Coordinates of C-alpha atoms in Angstrom, one line a residue:
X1 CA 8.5 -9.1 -19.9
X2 CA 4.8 -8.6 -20.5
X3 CA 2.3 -9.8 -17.9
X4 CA 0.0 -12.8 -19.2
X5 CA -3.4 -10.6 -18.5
X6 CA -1.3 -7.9 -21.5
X7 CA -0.5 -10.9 -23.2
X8 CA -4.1 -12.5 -23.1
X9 CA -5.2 -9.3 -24.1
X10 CA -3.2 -7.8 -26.8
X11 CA -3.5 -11.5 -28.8
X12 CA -6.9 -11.6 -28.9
X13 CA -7.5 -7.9 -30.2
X14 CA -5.0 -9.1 -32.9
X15 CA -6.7 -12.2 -33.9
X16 CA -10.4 -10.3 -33.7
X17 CA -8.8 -7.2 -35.7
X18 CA -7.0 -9.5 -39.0
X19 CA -10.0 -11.9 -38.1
X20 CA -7.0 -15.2 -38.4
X21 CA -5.7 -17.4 -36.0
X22 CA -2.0 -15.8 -34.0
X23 CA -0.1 -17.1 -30.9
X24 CA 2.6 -15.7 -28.6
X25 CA 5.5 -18.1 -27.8
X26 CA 8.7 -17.9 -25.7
X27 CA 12.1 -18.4 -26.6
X28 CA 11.9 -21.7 -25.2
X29 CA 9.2 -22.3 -27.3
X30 CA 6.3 -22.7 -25.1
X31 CA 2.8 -21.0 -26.1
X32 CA 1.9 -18.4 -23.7
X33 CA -1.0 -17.3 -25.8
X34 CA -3.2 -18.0 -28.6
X35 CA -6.3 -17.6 -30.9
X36 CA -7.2 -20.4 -32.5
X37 CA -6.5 -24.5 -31.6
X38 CA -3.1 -25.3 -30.3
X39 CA -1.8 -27.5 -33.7
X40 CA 1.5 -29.9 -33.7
X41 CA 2.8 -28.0 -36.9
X42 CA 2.9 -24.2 -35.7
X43 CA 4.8 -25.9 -32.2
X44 CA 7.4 -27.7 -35.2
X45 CA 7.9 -24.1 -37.0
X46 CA 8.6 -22.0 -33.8
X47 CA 11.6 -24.8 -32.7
X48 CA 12.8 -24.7 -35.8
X49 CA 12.3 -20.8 -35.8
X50 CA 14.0 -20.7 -32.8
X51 CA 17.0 -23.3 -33.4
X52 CA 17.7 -23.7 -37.2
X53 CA 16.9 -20.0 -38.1
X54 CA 18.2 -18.1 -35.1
X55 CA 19.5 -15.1 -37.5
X56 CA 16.5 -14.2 -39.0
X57 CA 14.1 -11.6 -38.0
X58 CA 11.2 -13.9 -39.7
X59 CA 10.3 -17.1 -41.4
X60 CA 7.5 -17.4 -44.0
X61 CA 5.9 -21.1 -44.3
X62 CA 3.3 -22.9 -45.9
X63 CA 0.9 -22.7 -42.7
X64 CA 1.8 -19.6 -40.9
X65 CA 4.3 -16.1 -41.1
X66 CA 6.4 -16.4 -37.9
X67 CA 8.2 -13.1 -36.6
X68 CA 10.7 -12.3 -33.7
X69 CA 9.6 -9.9 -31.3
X70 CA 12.9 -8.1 -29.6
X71 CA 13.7 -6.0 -26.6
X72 CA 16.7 -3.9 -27.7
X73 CA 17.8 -6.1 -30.4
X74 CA 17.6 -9.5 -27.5
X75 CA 14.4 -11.8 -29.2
X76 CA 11.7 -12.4 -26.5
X77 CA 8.9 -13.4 -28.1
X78 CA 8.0 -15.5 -31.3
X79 CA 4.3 -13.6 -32.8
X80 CA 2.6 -16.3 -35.1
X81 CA 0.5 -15.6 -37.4
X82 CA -1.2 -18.3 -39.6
X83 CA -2.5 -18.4 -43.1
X84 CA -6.1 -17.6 -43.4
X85 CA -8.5 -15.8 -45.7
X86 CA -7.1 -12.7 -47.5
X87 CA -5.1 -11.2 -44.6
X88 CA -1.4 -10.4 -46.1
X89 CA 0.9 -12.0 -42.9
X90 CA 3.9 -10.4 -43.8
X91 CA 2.3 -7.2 -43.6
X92 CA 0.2 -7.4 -40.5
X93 CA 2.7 -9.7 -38.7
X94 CA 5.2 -6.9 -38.8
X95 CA 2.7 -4.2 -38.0
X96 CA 1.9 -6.6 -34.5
X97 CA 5.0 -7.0 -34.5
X98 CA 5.6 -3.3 -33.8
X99 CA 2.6 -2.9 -31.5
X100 CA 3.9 -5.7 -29.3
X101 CA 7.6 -3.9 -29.2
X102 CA 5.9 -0.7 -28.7
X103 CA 4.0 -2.4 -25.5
X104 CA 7.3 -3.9 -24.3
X105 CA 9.3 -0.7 -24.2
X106 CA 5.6 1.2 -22.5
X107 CA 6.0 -1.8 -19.6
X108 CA 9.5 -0.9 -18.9
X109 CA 8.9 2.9 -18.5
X110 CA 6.5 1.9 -16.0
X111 CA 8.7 -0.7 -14.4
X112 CA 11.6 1.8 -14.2
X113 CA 8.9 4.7 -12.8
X114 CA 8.2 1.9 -10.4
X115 CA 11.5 1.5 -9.5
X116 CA 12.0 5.3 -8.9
X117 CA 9.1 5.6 -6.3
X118 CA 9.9 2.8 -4.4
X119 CA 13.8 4.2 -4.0
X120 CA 12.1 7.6 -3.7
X121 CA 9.9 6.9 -1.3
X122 CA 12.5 4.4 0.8
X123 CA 14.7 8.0 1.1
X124 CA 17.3 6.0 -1.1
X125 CA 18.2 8.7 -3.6
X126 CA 20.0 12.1 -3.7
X127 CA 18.3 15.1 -4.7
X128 CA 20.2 15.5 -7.7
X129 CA 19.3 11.8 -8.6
X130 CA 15.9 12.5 -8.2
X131 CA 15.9 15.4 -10.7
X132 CA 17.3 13.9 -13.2
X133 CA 15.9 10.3 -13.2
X134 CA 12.1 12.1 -12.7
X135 CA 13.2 14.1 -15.7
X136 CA 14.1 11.2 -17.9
X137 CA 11.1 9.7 -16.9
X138 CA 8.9 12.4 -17.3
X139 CA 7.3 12.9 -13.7
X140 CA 6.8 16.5 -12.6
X141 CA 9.2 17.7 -9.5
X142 CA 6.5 20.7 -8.6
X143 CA 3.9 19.0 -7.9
X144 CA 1.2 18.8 -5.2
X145 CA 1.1 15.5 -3.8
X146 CA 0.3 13.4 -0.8
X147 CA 1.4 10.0 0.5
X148 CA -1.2 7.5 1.2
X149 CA -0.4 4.3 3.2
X150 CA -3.5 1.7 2.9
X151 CA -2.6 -1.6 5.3
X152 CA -4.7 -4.6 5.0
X153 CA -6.2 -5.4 8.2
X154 CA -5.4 -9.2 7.3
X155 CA -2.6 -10.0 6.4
X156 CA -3.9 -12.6 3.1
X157 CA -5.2 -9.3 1.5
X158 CA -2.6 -9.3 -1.4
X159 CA -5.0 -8.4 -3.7
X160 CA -5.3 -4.7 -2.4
X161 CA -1.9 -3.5 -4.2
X162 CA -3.8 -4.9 -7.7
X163 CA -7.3 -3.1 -6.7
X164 CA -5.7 0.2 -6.1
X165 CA -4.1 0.0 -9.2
X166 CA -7.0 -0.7 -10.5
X167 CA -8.6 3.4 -8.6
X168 CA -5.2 5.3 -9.5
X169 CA -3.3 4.6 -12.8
X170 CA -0.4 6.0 -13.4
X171 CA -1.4 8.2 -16.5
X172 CA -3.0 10.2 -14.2
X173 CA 0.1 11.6 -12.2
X174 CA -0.7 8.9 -9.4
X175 CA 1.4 5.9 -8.8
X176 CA 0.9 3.0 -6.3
X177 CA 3.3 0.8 -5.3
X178 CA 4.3 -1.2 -2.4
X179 CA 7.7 -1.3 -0.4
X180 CA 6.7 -4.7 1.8
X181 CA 4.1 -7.8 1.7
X182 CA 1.5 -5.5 4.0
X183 CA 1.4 -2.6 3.2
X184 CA 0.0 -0.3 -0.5
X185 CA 1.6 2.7 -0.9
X186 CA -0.5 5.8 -3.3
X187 CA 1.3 8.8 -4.4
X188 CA -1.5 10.8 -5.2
X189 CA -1.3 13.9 -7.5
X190 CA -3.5 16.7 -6.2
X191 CA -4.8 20.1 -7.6
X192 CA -4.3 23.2 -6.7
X193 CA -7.0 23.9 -5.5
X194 CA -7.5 20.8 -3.2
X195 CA -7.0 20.7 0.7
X196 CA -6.7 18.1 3.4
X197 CA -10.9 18.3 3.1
X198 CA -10.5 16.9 -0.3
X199 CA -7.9 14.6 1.1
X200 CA -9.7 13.0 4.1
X201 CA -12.3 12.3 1.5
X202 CA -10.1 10.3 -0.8
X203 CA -9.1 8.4 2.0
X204 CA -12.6 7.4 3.0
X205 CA -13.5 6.6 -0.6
X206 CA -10.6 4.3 -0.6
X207 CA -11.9 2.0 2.5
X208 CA -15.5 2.4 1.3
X209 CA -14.6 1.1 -2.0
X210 CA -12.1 -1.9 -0.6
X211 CA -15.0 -3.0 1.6
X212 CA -17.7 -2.5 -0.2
X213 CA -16.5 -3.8 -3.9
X214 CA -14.0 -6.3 -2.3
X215 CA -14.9 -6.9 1.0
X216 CA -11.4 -6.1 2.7
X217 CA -11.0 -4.0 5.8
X218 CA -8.4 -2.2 5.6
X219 CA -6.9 1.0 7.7
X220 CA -5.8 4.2 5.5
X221 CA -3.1 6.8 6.7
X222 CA -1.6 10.0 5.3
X223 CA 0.7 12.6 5.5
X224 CA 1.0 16.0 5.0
X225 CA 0.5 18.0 1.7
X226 CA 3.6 18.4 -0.3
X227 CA 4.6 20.4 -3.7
X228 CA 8.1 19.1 -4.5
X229 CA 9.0 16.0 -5.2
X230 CA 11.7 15.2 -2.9
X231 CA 9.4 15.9 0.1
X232 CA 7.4 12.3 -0.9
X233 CA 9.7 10.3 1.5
X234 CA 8.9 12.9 4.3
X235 CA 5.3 12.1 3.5
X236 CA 5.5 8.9 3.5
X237 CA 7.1 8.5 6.8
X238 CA 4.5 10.8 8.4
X239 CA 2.0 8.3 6.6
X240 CA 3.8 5.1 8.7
X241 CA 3.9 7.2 12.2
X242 CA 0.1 7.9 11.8
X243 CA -0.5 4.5 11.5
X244 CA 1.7 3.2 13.8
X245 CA -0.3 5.7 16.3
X246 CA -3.3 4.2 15.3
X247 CA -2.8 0.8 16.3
X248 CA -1.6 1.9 20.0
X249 CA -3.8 4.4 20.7
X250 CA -7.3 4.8 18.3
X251 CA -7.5 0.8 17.0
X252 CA -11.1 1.9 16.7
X253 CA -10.3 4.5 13.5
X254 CA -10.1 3.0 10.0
X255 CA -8.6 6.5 8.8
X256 CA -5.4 8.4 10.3
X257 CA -4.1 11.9 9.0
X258 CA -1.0 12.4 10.9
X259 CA -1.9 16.2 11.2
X260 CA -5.0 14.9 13.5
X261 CA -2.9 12.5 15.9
X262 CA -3.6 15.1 18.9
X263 CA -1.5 13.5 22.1
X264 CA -1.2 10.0 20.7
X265 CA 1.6 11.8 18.1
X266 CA 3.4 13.4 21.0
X267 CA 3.4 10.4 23.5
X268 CA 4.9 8.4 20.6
X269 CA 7.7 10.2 20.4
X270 CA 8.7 9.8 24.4
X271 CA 11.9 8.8 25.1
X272 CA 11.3 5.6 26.7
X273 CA 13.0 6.3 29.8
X274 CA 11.0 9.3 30.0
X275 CA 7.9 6.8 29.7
X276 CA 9.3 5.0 32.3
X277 CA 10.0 7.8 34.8
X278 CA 6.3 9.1 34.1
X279 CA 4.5 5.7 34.8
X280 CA 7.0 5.3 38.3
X281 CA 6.1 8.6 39.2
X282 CA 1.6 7.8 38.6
X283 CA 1.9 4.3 39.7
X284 CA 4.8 4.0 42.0
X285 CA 6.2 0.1 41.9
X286 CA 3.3 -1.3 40.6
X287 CA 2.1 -0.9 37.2
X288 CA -1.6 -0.4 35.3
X289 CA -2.0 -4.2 35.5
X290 CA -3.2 -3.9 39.3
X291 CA -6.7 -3.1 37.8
X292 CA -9.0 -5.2 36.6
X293 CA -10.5 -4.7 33.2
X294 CA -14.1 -3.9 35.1
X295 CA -12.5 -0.9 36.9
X296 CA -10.0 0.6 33.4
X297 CA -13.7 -0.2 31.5
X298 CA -15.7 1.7 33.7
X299 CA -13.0 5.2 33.7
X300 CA -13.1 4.9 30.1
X301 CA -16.6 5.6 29.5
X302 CA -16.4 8.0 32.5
X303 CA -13.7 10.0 30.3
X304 CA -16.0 9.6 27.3
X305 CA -18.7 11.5 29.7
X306 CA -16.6 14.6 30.7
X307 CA -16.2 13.0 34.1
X308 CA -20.3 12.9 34.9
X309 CA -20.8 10.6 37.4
X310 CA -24.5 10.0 36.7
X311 CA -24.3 10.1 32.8
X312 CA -21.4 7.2 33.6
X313 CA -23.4 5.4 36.1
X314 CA -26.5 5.4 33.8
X315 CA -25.0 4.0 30.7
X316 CA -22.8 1.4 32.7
X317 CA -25.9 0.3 34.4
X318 CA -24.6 0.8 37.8
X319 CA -25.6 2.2 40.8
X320 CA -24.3 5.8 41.2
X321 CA -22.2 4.5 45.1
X322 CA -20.7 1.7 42.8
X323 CA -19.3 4.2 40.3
X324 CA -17.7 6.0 42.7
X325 CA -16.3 3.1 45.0
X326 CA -14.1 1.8 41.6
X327 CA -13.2 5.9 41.0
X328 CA -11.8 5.8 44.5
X329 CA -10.0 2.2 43.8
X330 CA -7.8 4.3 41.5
X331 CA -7.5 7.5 44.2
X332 CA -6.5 4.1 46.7
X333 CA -3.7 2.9 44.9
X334 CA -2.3 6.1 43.1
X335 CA -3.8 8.9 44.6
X336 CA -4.9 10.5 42.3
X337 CA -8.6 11.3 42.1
X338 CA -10.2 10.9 38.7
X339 CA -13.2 13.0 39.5
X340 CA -10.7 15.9 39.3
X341 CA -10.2 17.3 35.8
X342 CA -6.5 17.9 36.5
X343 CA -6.1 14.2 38.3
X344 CA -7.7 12.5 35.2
X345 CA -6.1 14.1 32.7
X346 CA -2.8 12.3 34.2
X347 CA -4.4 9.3 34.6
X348 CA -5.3 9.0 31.1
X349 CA -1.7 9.6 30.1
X350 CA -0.4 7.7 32.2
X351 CA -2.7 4.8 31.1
X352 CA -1.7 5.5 27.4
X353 CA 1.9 5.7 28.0
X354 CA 1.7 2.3 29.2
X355 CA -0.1 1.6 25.8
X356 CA 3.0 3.0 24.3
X357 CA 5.3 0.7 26.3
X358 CA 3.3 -2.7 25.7
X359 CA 3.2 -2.0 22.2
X360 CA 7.4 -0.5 22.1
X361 CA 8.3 -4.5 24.3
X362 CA 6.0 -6.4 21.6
X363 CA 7.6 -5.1 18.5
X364 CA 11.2 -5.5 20.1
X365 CA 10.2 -9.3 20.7
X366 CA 9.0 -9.5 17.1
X367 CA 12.3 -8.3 16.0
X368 CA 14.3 -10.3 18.0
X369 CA 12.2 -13.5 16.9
X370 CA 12.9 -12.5 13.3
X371 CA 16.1 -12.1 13.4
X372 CA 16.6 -15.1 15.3
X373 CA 14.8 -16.9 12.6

């Protein structure tokens, strides 16, 4: 079925092109679109249409020409067209007709194409399935493309999937879709010629445009270049590990290329009793909760200084001794001095390990309260 925007649409290029009043009715004979006032007469010769002459194709009376408009040979629509001027209705009504048939049979190329990414990118088809339903439907297999995932940094953006439809049609080799309530998906058709430059730039035009023409914040993720298209659901997944990577580790970045991840990508893929073994073996029984958020603060922007003491001291606001008495806090309880390139290098894994547990604990909990909803 068409969508009432096509419907709006399409009706009122037909009444401005035969310059007469036309409607668009349902088989349970309510109008869902018109040109012209709504009058008790036309709303009489569509039930009748509909109940008395359910064989015929069209009925011709006094007021109006009305016409069945089918999908496969099943009526969907009733197309009205009413007697005005010199316009001949049984001649344009069946030429609208045909354009509205013609739009119905377009809308469920695109609904099946639809269809197809979603199972293609959900890893739901065989390869063989893939050839042959992307040949019947006309979408090249050899083809470089690239998976972008855009999530909506609130959740009541549902109007994201409908503004990136709006950037990437399909006619263009492009097709968005979306798999779950938060999350757009773009299948984007490259060129030849285009790299991961080219890329990183479509995925910062994306956010500029969301937050500058909409005003939505949202975070934008891709995977790695691909030329066939049974690599999309390999793209795809790269897309969701990037972003997933992105909220533990770099909440800060709006854009995530899984190829740029550096450690974040490889602690995510710890075992978790690895994780554990790691963060027994830096912090012993105890945990990274025995600091306060002053002293994990403060050794933050002392890694964000290459360990400089008075570059640290001077930005914190600090007194140089002070610096160094919460450095030593961490040397006190795991014995490891930060001042040391070697000793803060583990420190700051071991710190974002931990990030990785917290965040592995809260998604289990939000599974189990899911499923125990």
């Amino acid at each position: 079925m068409l969508s009432n925007q096509i419907l709006q649409k399409t009706i009122y290029e037909m009444g401005d092109i035969l310059e007469c009043n036309c409607s668009i009715w349902n088989m349970e004979g309510e109008m869902l679109a018109a040109v012209g006032n709504d009058k008790a007469y036309i709303k009489k010769s569509v039930d009748s249409f509909i109940k008395e002459y359910s064989e015929e194709k069209y009925l011709y009376t006094e007021e109006a020409a009305l016409f069945r408009v089918c999908d496969e040979e099943r009526p969907v629509y009733i197309f009205v067209l009413e007697h005005q001027g010199k316009v001949d209705v049984r001649v344009s009504g069946r030429l609208c007709v045909s354009q509205w048939e013609a739009l119905l049979d377009m809308n469920k190329i695109k609904m099946d194409k639809n269809r197809f990414m979603q199972n293609l990118i959900l890893d739901n088809l065989l390869v063989v399935d893939i050839y042959n339903q992307a040949k019947r439907l006309m979408i090249p297999v050899e083809q470089k493309r690239v998976v972008f995932v855009i999530e909506p940094k609130s959740e009541e953006d549902e109007i994201v999937l409908e503004l990136v439809k709006g950037i990437y049609t399909s006619g263009t080799g492009d097709y968005v879709t979306a798999v779950d309530n938060g999350h757009v998906i773009l299948v984007k058709a490259l060129e030849s010629y285009e790299s991961y430059e080219e890329v990183n730039e479509i995925a910062g035009l994306l956010i500029n445009t969301l937050n500058t023409e909409a005003m939505i914040n949202v975070r934008v993720a891709y995977g790695t270049i691909i030329d066939k298209l049974n690599e999309v659901p390999e793209s795809y997944k790269e897309a969701g590990i990037a972003l997933e990577v992105g909220r533990i580790f770099y909440e800060e970045r709006s854009l995530l290329a899984y190829k740029e991840l550096g450690i974040g990508r490889l602690i995510h893929q710890l075992p978790e009793s690895l994780c554990e073994m790691f963060l027994e073996e830096v912090f012993g029984e105890k945990d990274e909760t025995i600091f306060d958020e002053e002293t994990l603060l403060t050794v933050a922007n002392f890694f964000e200084n290459n360990l400089n003491v008075s570059e640290t001291a001077r930005q914190l606001f600090i007194h140089r001794n002070t610096l160094v008495h919460r450095l030593e806090k961490i040397q006190k309880y795991t014995g490891l001095d930060v001042r040391i390139f070697e000793d803060a290098l583990t420190f700051k894994i071991a710190l974002m390990v931990a990030d990785q547990r917290k965040y592995g604990n809260s998604s289990a909990m939000r599974f189990k309260k899911k499923e125990n909803n």
